[in-house]
Protein backbone atom coordinates (compact mmCIF):
# COMPACT_ATOMS: atom_id res chain seq x y z
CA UNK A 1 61.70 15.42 -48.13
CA UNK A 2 65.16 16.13 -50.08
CA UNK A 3 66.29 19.37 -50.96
CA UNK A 4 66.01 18.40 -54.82
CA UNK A 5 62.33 17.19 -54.05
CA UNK A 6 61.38 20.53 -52.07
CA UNK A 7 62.58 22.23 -55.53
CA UNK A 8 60.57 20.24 -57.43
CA UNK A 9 57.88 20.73 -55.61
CA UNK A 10 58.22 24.62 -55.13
CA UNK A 11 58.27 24.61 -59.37
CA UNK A 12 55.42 22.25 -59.69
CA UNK A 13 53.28 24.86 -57.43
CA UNK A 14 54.88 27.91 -58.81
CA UNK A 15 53.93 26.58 -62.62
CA UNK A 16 50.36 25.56 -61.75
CA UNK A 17 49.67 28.54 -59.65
CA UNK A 18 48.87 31.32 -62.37
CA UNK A 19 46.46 28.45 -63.99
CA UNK A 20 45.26 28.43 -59.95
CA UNK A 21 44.56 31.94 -60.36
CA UNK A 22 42.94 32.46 -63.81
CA UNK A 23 40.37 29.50 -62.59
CA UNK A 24 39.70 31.94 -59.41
CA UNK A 25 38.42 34.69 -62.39
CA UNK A 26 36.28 31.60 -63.69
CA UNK A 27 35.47 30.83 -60.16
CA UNK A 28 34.32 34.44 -60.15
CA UNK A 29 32.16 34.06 -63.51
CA UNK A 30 30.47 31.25 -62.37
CA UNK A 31 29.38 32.29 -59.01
CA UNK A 32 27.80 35.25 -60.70
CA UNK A 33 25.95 33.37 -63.28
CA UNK A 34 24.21 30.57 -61.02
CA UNK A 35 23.74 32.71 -58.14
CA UNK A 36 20.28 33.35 -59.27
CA UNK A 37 18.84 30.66 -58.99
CA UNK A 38 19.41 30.07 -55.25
CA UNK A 39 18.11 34.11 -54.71
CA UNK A 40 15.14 33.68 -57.23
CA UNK A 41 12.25 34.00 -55.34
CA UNK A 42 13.54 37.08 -53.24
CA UNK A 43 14.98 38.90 -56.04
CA UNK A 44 11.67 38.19 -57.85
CA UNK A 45 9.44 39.74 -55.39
CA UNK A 46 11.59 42.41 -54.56
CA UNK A 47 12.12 43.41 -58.53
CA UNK A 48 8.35 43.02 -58.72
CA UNK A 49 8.52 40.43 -61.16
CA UNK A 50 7.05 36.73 -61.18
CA UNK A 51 9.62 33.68 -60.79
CA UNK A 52 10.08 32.97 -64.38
CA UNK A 53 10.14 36.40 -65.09
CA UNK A 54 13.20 36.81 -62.75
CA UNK A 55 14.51 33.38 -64.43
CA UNK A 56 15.43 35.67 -67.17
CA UNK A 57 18.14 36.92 -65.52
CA UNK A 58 19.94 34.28 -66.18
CA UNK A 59 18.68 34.09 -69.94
CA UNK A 60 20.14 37.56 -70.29
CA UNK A 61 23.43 37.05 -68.90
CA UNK A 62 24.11 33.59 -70.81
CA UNK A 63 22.45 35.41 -74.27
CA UNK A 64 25.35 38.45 -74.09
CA UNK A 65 27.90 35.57 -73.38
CA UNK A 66 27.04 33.29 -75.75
CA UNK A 67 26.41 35.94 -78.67
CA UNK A 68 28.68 38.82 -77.24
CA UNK A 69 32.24 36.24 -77.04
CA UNK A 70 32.84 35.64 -80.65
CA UNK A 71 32.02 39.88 -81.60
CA UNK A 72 33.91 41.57 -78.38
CA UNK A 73 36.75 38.92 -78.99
CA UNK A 74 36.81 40.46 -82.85
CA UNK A 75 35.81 44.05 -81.62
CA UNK A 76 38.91 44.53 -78.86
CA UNK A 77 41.96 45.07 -80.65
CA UNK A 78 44.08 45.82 -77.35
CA UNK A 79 47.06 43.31 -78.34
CA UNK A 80 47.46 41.88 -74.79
CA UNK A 81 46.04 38.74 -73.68
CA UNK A 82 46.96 39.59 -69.96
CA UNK A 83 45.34 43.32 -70.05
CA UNK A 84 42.20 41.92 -71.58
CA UNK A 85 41.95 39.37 -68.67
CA UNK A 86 42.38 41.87 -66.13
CA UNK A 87 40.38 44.68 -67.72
CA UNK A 88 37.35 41.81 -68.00
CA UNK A 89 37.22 40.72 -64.60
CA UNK A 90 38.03 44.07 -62.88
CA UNK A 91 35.09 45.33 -64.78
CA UNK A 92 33.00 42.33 -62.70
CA UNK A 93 33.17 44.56 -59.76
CA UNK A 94 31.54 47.13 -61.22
CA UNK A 95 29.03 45.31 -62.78
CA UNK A 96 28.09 43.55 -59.47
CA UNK A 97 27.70 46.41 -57.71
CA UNK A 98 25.34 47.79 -60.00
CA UNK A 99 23.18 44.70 -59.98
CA UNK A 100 23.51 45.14 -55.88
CA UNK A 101 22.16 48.31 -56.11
CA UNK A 102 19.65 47.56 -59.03
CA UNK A 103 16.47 49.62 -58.31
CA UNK A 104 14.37 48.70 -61.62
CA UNK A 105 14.21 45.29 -63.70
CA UNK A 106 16.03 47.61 -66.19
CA UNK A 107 19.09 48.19 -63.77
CA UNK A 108 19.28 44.42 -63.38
CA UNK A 109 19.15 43.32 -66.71
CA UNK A 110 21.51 45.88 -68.23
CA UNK A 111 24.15 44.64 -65.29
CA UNK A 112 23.40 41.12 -66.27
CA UNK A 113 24.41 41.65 -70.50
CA UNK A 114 26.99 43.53 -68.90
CA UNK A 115 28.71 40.77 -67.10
CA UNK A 116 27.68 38.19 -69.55
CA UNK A 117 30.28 40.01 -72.32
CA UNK A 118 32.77 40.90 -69.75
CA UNK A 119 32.44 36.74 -69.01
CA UNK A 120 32.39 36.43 -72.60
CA UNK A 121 35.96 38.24 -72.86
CA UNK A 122 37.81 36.90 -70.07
CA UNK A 123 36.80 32.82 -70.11
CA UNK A 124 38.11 31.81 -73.48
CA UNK A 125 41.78 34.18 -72.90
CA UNK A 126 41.47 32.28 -69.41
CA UNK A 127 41.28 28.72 -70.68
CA UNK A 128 43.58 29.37 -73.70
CA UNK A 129 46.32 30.76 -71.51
CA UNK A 130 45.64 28.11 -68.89
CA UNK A 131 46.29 25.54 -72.01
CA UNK A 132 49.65 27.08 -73.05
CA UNK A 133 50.91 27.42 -69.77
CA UNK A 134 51.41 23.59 -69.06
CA UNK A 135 53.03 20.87 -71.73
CA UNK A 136 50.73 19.35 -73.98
CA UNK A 137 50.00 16.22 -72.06
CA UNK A 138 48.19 17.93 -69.33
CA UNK A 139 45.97 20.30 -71.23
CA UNK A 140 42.91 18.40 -70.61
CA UNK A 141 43.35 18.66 -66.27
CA UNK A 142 44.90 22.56 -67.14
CA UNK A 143 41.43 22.80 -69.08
CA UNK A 144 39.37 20.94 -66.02
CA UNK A 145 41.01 23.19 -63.29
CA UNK A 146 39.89 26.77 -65.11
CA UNK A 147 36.66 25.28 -65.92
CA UNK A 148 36.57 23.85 -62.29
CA UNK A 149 36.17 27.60 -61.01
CA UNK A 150 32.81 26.92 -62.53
CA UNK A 151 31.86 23.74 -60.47
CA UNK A 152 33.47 25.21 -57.38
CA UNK A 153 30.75 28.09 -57.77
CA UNK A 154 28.07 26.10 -57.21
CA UNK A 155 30.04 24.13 -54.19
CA UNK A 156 30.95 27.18 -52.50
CA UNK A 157 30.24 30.55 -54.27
CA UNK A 158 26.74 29.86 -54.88
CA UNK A 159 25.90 28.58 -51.23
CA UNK A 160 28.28 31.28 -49.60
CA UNK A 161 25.89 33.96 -51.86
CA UNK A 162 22.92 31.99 -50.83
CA UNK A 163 23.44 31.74 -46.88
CA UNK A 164 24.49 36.06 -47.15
CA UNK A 165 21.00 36.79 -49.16
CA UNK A 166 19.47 34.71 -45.84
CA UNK A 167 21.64 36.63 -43.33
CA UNK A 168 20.71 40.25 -45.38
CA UNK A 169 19.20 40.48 -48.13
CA UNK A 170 19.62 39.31 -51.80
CA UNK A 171 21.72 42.64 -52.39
CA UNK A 172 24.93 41.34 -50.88
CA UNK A 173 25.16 38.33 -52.47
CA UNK A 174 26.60 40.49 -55.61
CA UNK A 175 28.67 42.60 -53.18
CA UNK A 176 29.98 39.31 -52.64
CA UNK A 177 30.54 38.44 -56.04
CA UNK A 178 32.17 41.78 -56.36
CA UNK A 179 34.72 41.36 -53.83
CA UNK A 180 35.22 38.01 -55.53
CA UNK A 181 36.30 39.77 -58.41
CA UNK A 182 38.73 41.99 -56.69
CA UNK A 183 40.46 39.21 -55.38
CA UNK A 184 41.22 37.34 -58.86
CA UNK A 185 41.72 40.96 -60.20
CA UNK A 186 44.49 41.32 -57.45
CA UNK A 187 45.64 37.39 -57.80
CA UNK A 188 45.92 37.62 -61.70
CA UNK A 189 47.85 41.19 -62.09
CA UNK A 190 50.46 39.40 -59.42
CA UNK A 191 50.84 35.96 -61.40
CA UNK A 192 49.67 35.58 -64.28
CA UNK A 193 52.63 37.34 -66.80
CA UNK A 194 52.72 35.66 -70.09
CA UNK A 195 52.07 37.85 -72.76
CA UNK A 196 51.74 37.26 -76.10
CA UNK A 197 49.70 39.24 -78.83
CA UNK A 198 46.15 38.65 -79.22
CA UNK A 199 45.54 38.17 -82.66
CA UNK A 200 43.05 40.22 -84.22
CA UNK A 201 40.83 38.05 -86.30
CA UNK A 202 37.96 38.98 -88.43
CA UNK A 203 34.59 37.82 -87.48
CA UNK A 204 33.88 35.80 -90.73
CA UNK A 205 36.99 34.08 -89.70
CA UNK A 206 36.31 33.34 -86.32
CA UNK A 207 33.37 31.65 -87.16
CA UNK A 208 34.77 30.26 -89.61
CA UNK A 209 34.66 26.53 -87.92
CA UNK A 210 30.99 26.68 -87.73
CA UNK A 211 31.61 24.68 -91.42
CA UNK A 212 33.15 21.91 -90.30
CA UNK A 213 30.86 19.34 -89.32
CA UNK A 214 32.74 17.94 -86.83
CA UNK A 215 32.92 21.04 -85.05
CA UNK A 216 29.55 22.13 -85.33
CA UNK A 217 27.79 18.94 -84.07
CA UNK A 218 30.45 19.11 -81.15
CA UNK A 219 29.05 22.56 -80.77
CA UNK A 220 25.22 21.58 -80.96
CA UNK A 221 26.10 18.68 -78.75
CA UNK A 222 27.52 21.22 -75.71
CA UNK A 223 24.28 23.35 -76.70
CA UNK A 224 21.85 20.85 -75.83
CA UNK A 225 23.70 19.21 -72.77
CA UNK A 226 24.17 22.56 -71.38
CA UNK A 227 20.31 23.27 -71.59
CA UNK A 228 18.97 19.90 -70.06
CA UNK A 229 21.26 20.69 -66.86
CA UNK A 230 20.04 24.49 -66.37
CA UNK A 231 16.43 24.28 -67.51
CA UNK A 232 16.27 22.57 -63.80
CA UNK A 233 19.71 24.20 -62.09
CA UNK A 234 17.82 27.95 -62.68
CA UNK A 235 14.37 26.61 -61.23
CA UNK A 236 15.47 24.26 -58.50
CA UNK A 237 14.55 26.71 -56.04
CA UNK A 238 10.69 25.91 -56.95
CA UNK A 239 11.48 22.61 -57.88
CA UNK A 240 12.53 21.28 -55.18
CA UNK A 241 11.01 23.48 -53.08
CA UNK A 242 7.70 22.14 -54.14
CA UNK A 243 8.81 18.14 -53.02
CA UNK A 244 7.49 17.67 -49.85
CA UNK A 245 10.49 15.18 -48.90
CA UNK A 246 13.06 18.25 -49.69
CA UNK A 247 11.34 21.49 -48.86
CA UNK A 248 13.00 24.95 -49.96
CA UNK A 249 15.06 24.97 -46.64
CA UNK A 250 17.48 22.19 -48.38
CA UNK A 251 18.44 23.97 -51.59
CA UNK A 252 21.31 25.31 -50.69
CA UNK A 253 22.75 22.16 -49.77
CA UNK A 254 21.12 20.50 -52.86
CA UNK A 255 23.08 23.09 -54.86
CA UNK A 256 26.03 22.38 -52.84
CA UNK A 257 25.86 18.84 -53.53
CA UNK A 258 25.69 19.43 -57.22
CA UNK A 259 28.66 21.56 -57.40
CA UNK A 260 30.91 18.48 -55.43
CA UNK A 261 29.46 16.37 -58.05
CA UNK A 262 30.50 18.89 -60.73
CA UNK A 263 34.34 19.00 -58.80
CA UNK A 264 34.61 15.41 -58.91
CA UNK A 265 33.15 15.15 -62.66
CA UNK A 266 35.38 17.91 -63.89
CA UNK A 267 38.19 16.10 -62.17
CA UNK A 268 37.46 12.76 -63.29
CA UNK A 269 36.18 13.35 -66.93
CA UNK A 270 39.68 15.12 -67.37
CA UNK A 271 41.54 12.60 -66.12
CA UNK A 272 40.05 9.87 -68.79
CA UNK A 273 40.10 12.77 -71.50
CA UNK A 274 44.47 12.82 -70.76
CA UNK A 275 44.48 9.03 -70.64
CA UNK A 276 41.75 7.77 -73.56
CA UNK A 277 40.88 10.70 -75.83
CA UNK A 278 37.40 12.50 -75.75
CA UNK A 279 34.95 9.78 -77.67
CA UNK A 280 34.19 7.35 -74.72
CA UNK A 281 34.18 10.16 -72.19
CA UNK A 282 31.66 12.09 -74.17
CA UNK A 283 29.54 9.30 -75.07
CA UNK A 284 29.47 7.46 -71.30
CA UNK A 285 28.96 10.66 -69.05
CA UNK A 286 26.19 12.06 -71.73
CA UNK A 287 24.33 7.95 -71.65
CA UNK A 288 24.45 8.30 -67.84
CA UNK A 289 23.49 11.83 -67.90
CA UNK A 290 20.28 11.01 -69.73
CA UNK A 291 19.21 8.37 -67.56
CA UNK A 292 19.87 10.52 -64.44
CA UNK A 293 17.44 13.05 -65.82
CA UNK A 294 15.30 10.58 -66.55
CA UNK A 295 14.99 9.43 -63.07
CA UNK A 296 13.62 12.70 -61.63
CA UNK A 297 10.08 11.16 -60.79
CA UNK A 298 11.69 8.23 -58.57
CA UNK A 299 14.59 10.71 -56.98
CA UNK A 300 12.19 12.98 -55.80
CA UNK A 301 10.30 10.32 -53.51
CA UNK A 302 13.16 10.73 -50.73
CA UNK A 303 15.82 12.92 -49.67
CA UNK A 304 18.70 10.90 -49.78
CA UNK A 305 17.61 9.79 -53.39
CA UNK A 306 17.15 13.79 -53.89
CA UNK A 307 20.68 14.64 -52.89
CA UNK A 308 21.94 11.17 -54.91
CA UNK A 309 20.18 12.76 -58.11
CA UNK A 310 22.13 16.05 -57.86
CA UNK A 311 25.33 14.50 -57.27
CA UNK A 312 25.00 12.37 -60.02
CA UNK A 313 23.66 15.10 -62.43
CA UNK A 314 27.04 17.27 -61.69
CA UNK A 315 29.02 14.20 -62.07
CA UNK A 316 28.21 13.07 -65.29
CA UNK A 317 26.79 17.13 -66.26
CA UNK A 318 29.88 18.30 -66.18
CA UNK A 319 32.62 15.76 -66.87
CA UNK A 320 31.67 16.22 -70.80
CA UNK A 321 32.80 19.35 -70.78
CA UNK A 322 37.14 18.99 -70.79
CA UNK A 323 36.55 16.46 -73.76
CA UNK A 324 34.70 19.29 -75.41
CA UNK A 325 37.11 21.67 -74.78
CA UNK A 326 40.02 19.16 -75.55
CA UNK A 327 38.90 18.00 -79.14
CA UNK A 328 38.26 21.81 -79.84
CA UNK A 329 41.97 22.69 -79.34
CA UNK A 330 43.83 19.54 -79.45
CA UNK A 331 45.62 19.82 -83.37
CA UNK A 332 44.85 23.30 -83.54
CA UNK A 333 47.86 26.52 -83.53
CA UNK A 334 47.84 28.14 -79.61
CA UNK A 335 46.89 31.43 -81.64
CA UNK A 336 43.61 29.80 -82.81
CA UNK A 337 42.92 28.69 -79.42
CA UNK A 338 41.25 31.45 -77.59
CA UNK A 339 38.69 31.22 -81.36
CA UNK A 340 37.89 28.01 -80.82
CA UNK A 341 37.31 28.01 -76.87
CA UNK A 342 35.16 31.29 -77.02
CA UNK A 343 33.04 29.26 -80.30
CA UNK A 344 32.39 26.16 -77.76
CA UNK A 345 31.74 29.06 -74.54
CA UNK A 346 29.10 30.33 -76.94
CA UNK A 347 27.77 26.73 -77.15
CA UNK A 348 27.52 26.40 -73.48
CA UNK A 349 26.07 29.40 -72.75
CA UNK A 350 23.76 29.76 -75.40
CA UNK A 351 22.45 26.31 -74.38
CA UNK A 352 21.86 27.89 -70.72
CA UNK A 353 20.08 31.00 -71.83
CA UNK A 354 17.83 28.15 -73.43
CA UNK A 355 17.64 25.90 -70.97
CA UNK A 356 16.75 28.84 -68.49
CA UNK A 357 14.41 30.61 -71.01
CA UNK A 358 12.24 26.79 -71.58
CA UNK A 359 12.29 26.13 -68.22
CA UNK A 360 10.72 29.42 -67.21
CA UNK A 361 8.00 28.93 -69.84
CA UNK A 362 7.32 25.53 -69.06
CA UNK A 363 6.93 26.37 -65.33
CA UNK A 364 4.76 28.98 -66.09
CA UNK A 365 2.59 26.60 -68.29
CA UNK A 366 2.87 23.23 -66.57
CA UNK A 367 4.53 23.78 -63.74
CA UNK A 368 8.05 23.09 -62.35
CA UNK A 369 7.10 19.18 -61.84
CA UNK A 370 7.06 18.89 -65.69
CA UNK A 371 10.89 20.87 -66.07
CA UNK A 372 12.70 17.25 -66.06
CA UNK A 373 10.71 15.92 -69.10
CA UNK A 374 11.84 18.68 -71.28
CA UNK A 375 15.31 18.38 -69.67
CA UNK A 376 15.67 14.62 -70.50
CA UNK A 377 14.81 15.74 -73.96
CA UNK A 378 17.34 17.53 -74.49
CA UNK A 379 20.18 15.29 -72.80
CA UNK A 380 19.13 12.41 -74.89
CA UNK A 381 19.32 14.61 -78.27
CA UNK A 382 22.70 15.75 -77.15
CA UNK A 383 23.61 11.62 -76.82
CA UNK A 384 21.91 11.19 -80.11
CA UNK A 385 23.73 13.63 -81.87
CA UNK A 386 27.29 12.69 -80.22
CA UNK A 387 26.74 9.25 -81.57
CA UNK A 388 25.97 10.55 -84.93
CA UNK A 389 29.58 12.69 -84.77
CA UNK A 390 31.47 9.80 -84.08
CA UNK A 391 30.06 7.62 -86.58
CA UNK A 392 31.04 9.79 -89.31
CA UNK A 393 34.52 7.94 -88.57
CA UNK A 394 37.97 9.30 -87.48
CA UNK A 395 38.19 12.92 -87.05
CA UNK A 396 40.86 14.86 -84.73
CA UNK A 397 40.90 14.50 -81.35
């Protein structure tokens, strides 16, 4: 390699790293979120609650997100975008440790809200600065690689968590989270410096959007999507479980499986979004999406078709969500950004304290066998309705 191409590639890494690091906070976020549901049962009976009761968990923490982003992004007036990123994710050591320690559903839930906001804070500063650190043309794979600390959560975080709760207890996988946290607290305060003021916009304005059509069927669409994944990611424990060709033993690696899927789809699904715009993306991966869900009855017959389901799924699950994000942002100011990105973060986790809240109440009525009906529901009205947005004719990409 040449001296001028060593250079090049030092400030190739060196501009890409603090985008490296704010996707290790996301990493972070997500680990904590779908933890759950590979520590159900066990927190469950320890918590002295029943599955779906414990499936709540994950309701909570998705509810504070979803509604808590657009109010603590009006409520926090401190005018640094960096600060608020590191206050927010520090704070997801504390909040860990609490639900480590939890000694009363109470406890738990009240660390779950918790974390939700404090995930509600940092993910749409994180994704907004990770857009406006890199030129335009790569926003979409700047987008994929924050929300890619997601997807690597449930290839790593979420079976790391899972194989300590086997080794311990359930307790340490949020000590685990916890020292996750330190470490993007500790990798963001050392490289991620842009400033910038945070603008401090009024609520009626940040929801402002909401009337655009456009915007809010793109919203409705993420909703719906998001829900028809995790009404069966929160319960696969029982799901699966349940299968006599998969057995509980295997959902760790089912989950790990998924979250490769979701790497490749987040990868992928960015790629197209840079090369052909969000339309085709969002309307392929949410037509295969549906069928995949659809397929549950004939996937669960064998294990390879098992793991071949769940690799799928986070293909396709996932690799809608940079075209999302893109058309959000794409002609709008970089102030307006972090507004738009925490409306659409809403979306997706509002649709998982859905998906997570139906599922629970379907497995307690019907049982977990029935979860993929409902979830192929739900993917085919998000397909519906992403038809209908792109029929109204050209809008901004």
């Amino acid at each position: 390699m040449t001296s001028e191409a060593a250079v090049a590639a030092t400030r190739s890494t060196t501009r890409w790293l603090p985008v490296v690091m704010l996707a290790l906070g996301a990493f972070c976020a997500g680990t904590d979120n779908y933890l759950i549901a590979g520590i159900l049962p066990d927190l469950s009976a320890d918590l002295h609650l029943s599955v779906a009761g414990g499936g709540l968990f994950v309701t909570a923490y998705s509810l504070a997100y979803a509604l808590g982003s657009p109010v603590v992004m009006t409520l926090v007036r401190v005018r640094s975008p960096r600060r608020l990123l590191l206050v927010s994710i520090a704070a997801f050591v504390v909040v860990n440790l609490l639900a480590a320690v939890a000694w009363e559903p109470w406890v738990m839930a009240v660390a779950r809200v918790t974390a939700g906001c404090l995930a509600g804070l940092y993910s749409p500063l994180a994704a907004a600065a990770a857009a406006g650190m890199v030129p335009r043309e790569r926003r979409g794979r700047a987008l994929a690689l924050v929300m890619g600390g997601i997807s690597i959560a449930t290839l790593a975080g979420v079976p790391i968590g899972i194989w300590l709760a086997h080794l311990w207890t359930w307790r340490s996988a949020f000590v685990f989270v916890a020292a996750l946290a330190v470490l993007a607290t500790v990798g963001i305060a050392l490289n991620v410096t842009t400033g910038g003021a945070a603008p401090s916009v009024p609520f009626r304005q940040r929801v402002a959007p909401l009337r655009r059509p456009a915007v809010l069927l793109a919203l409705v669409v993420t909703i719906a999507g998001m829900c028809a994944g995790l009404m069966i990611y929160t319960y696969v424990q029982p799901i699966f479980a349940a299968i006599p060709a998969v057995g509980g033993g295997l959902v760790g690696a089912l989950i790990m499986t998924h979250g490769l899927g979701a790497l490749v789809g987040l990868g992928f699904g960015s790629t197209l979004v840079d090369r052909f715009g969000s339309r085709p993306v969002l309307l392929g991966t949410l037509a295969v999406f549906t069928v995949d869900m659809a397929l549950f009855p004939l996937a669960s017959q064998t294990l390879v078709s098992a793991f071949a389901y769940v690799f799928v799924w986070g293909i396709v699950g996932w690799a809608f969500l940079p075209a999302q994000q893109h058309s959000m942002i794409a002609d709008a100011p970089p102030e307006l950004s972090p507004m738009l990105l925490s409306l659409n973060g809403s979306a997706m986790y509002l649709g998982i304290a859905l998906g997570s809240a139906l599922g629970g109440a379907v497995l307690s009525g019907l049982g977990a066998g029935r979860i993929w009906i409902f979830a192929t529901a739900f993917a085919a009205v998000a397909l519906a309705l992403s038809f209908v947005r792109h029929a109204r004719g050209p809008h901004p990409e």
